XYZ file of C-alpha atoms in Angstrom:
209
model
C 101.102 91.791 123.543
C 100.650 93.404 120.136
C 98.807 91.028 117.793
C 100.161 91.305 114.244
C 99.073 89.934 110.862
C 101.608 89.697 108.023
C 100.137 89.954 104.513
C 102.719 89.150 101.857
C 103.056 87.128 98.653
C 106.262 85.341 99.629
C 106.652 82.465 102.124
C 110.253 83.517 102.818
C 108.976 86.855 104.153
C 106.430 85.119 106.384
C 109.059 82.702 107.668
C 111.672 85.391 108.245
C 109.369 87.801 110.056
C 107.742 85.107 112.190
C 111.108 83.629 113.148
C 112.521 87.031 114.078
C 109.616 87.891 116.397
C 109.178 84.374 117.798
C 110.480 85.259 121.262
C 109.615 88.958 121.225
C 108.112 90.169 124.491
C 105.890 92.785 122.855
C 104.963 91.462 119.418
C 103.109 88.278 118.459
C 102.613 87.233 114.822
C 99.141 85.707 115.088
C 98.315 85.426 111.376
C 100.054 85.059 108.022
C 98.096 85.568 104.795
C 99.092 85.388 101.145
C 96.372 87.388 99.380
C 94.073 90.336 99.971
C 90.894 88.271 100.270
C 92.422 86.461 103.233
C 93.204 89.819 104.856
C 89.512 90.663 105.047
C 88.698 87.224 106.446
C 91.348 87.516 109.164
C 90.272 90.998 110.226
C 86.682 89.783 110.491
C 87.547 86.759 112.629
C 90.522 87.882 114.730
C 91.460 90.923 116.780
C 94.462 92.284 114.884
C 96.259 95.288 116.368
C 98.625 95.891 113.466
C 98.374 94.714 109.862
C 101.707 94.643 108.002
C 100.876 94.530 104.299
C 102.724 94.727 100.984
C 101.170 97.001 98.343
C 101.973 94.308 95.771
C 99.969 91.669 97.666
C 97.999 89.357 95.374
C 94.452 90.648 94.972
C 95.284 94.164 96.157
C 94.890 96.484 93.186
C 94.601 99.901 94.804
C 95.567 101.931 97.866
C 91.863 102.744 98.078
C 91.206 99.146 99.126
C 93.615 99.670 102.014
C 91.747 102.868 102.842
C 88.518 100.850 102.938
C 90.089 98.431 105.431
C 90.914 101.342 107.712
C 87.307 102.490 107.553
C 85.847 99.025 108.184
C 88.372 97.995 110.842
C 89.286 101.249 112.635
C 90.931 99.496 115.587
C 93.574 97.926 113.334
C 96.646 100.009 112.498
C 98.262 99.420 109.113
C 101.923 99.461 108.120
C 102.926 99.202 104.469
C 105.907 96.845 104.208
C 107.047 97.013 100.608
C 109.906 97.142 98.146
C 108.221 99.906 96.136
C 109.700 103.409 96.038
C 109.324 105.072 99.435
C 109.633 108.510 97.893
C 106.423 108.016 95.950
C 104.347 105.455 97.798
C 105.007 106.394 101.431
C 103.408 109.870 101.223
C 100.431 108.469 99.292
C 100.005 105.670 101.824
C 100.130 108.053 104.771
C 97.620 110.292 103.011
C 95.312 107.275 102.654
C 95.424 106.798 106.409
C 98.019 104.096 107.057
C 100.204 104.551 110.107
C 103.557 103.881 108.508
C 105.686 102.720 105.605
C 108.700 100.448 106.067
C 110.841 99.549 103.072
C 111.820 95.889 102.768
C 115.482 96.863 102.611
C 115.258 97.889 106.283
C 116.277 95.568 109.112
C 113.520 93.635 110.851
C 114.452 95.539 113.984
C 113.120 98.670 112.259
C 109.878 96.879 111.442
C 109.553 95.876 115.098
C 110.091 99.422 116.332
C 107.553 100.649 113.784
C 104.933 98.117 114.912
C 105.274 99.271 118.519
C 105.096 102.958 117.572
C 101.980 102.658 115.411
C 100.323 100.541 118.107
C 100.951 103.480 120.430
C 99.141 105.741 117.977
C 102.127 107.300 116.247
C 102.568 107.892 112.518
C 105.963 106.682 111.345
C 107.892 107.213 108.154
C 111.462 106.293 107.354
C 113.916 109.152 107.937
C 115.177 108.730 104.374
C 111.699 109.529 103.069
C 111.491 112.672 105.181
C 114.887 113.821 103.951
C 113.973 113.062 100.344
C 110.755 115.056 100.628
C 112.671 117.980 102.121
C 115.148 117.867 99.238
C 112.418 117.515 96.632
C 110.756 120.673 97.942
C 113.890 122.537 96.862
C 114.113 120.920 93.432
C 113.002 122.204 90.050
C 109.430 122.173 88.820
C 110.175 119.184 86.600
C 111.670 117.201 89.474
C 108.673 117.980 91.668
C 106.072 116.898 89.120
C 105.352 113.614 90.860
C 104.057 115.505 93.908
C 101.121 116.687 91.801
C 99.983 113.142 91.115
C 97.044 111.719 93.031
C 97.027 108.223 94.501
C 94.888 106.995 91.622
C 97.133 108.614 89.002
C 100.193 106.927 90.521
C 98.377 103.593 90.362
C 97.350 104.063 86.733
C 100.887 105.121 85.833
C 102.269 102.044 87.545
C 100.043 99.736 85.473
C 100.741 101.636 82.248
C 104.461 101.281 82.917
C 103.914 97.571 83.435
C 102.494 97.266 79.918
C 98.803 97.115 80.829
C 96.237 98.443 78.349
C 93.498 100.887 79.328
C 90.795 98.213 79.408
C 92.985 95.933 81.544
C 93.651 98.703 84.059
C 89.935 99.540 84.122
C 89.149 95.928 85.007
C 91.842 95.755 87.702
C 90.763 99.011 89.363
C 87.054 98.394 88.720
C 86.716 101.657 86.804
C 85.271 102.694 83.451
C 87.739 102.535 80.540
C 86.953 106.162 79.720
C 87.985 107.084 83.254
C 91.353 105.422 82.718
C 91.752 107.374 79.488
C 91.096 110.561 81.443
C 93.743 109.643 84.021
C 96.176 108.869 81.223
C 95.534 112.279 79.664
C 96.102 113.967 83.023
C 99.371 112.072 83.438
C 100.593 113.176 80.018
C 99.793 116.763 80.925
C 101.235 116.711 84.446
C 104.468 115.005 83.383
C 104.706 117.245 80.327
C 104.984 114.513 77.671
C 102.966 113.685 74.563
C 103.042 109.885 74.265
C 103.024 106.713 76.344
C 106.692 105.840 75.706
C 107.868 109.214 77.007
C 105.395 108.988 79.884
C 106.838 105.666 81.063
C 110.382 106.937 80.569
C 109.648 110.054 82.625
C 108.069 107.958 85.366
C 111.174 105.767 85.580
C 113.507 108.788 85.698
C 111.491 110.266 88.551
C 111.411 106.829 90.253
C 107.623 106.850 90.257
C 107.550 103.212 89.132
């Protein structure tokens, strides 16, 4: 039996997932947590085979924190289960070491198949993401700009687009404010814009945020 922990902000997600897998012969939902601090506690006290976690989970500010979980709990596979853009966040998540990315628009059957596959040691990614990446490789330089962004740059851009100030982002990501300014400058350069308004607009057009 594959022991699974669901980490999500919303009770309806916990209820829906747990109900769906209630009588599953292969998958057992052994823990449900509502914030990132609880994730660490669960992994320290229970043997979890697969952690299904939303990138927007309360208390989770960076993909690097997920990367740290993988380092500290190497026996636990991680699947990102999120409503964020697959095109942007799935490749970054896989690069960080997670075993898969399942968009919340997918059927729970897909989540179940993904849990079994990552438990078996496979890396899974939605076919739509693979097709999008193949298409993007053929697109113009402007359309491929997002591929040049690092995980941290995507995170900073996400917070900037959400209206956060440099000092607020620095506090969230536990970085120096000057470092955030550097990331912002890099983003302006990489996305070929000169101000924050155009930067956010470009990010939305490219579906980065």
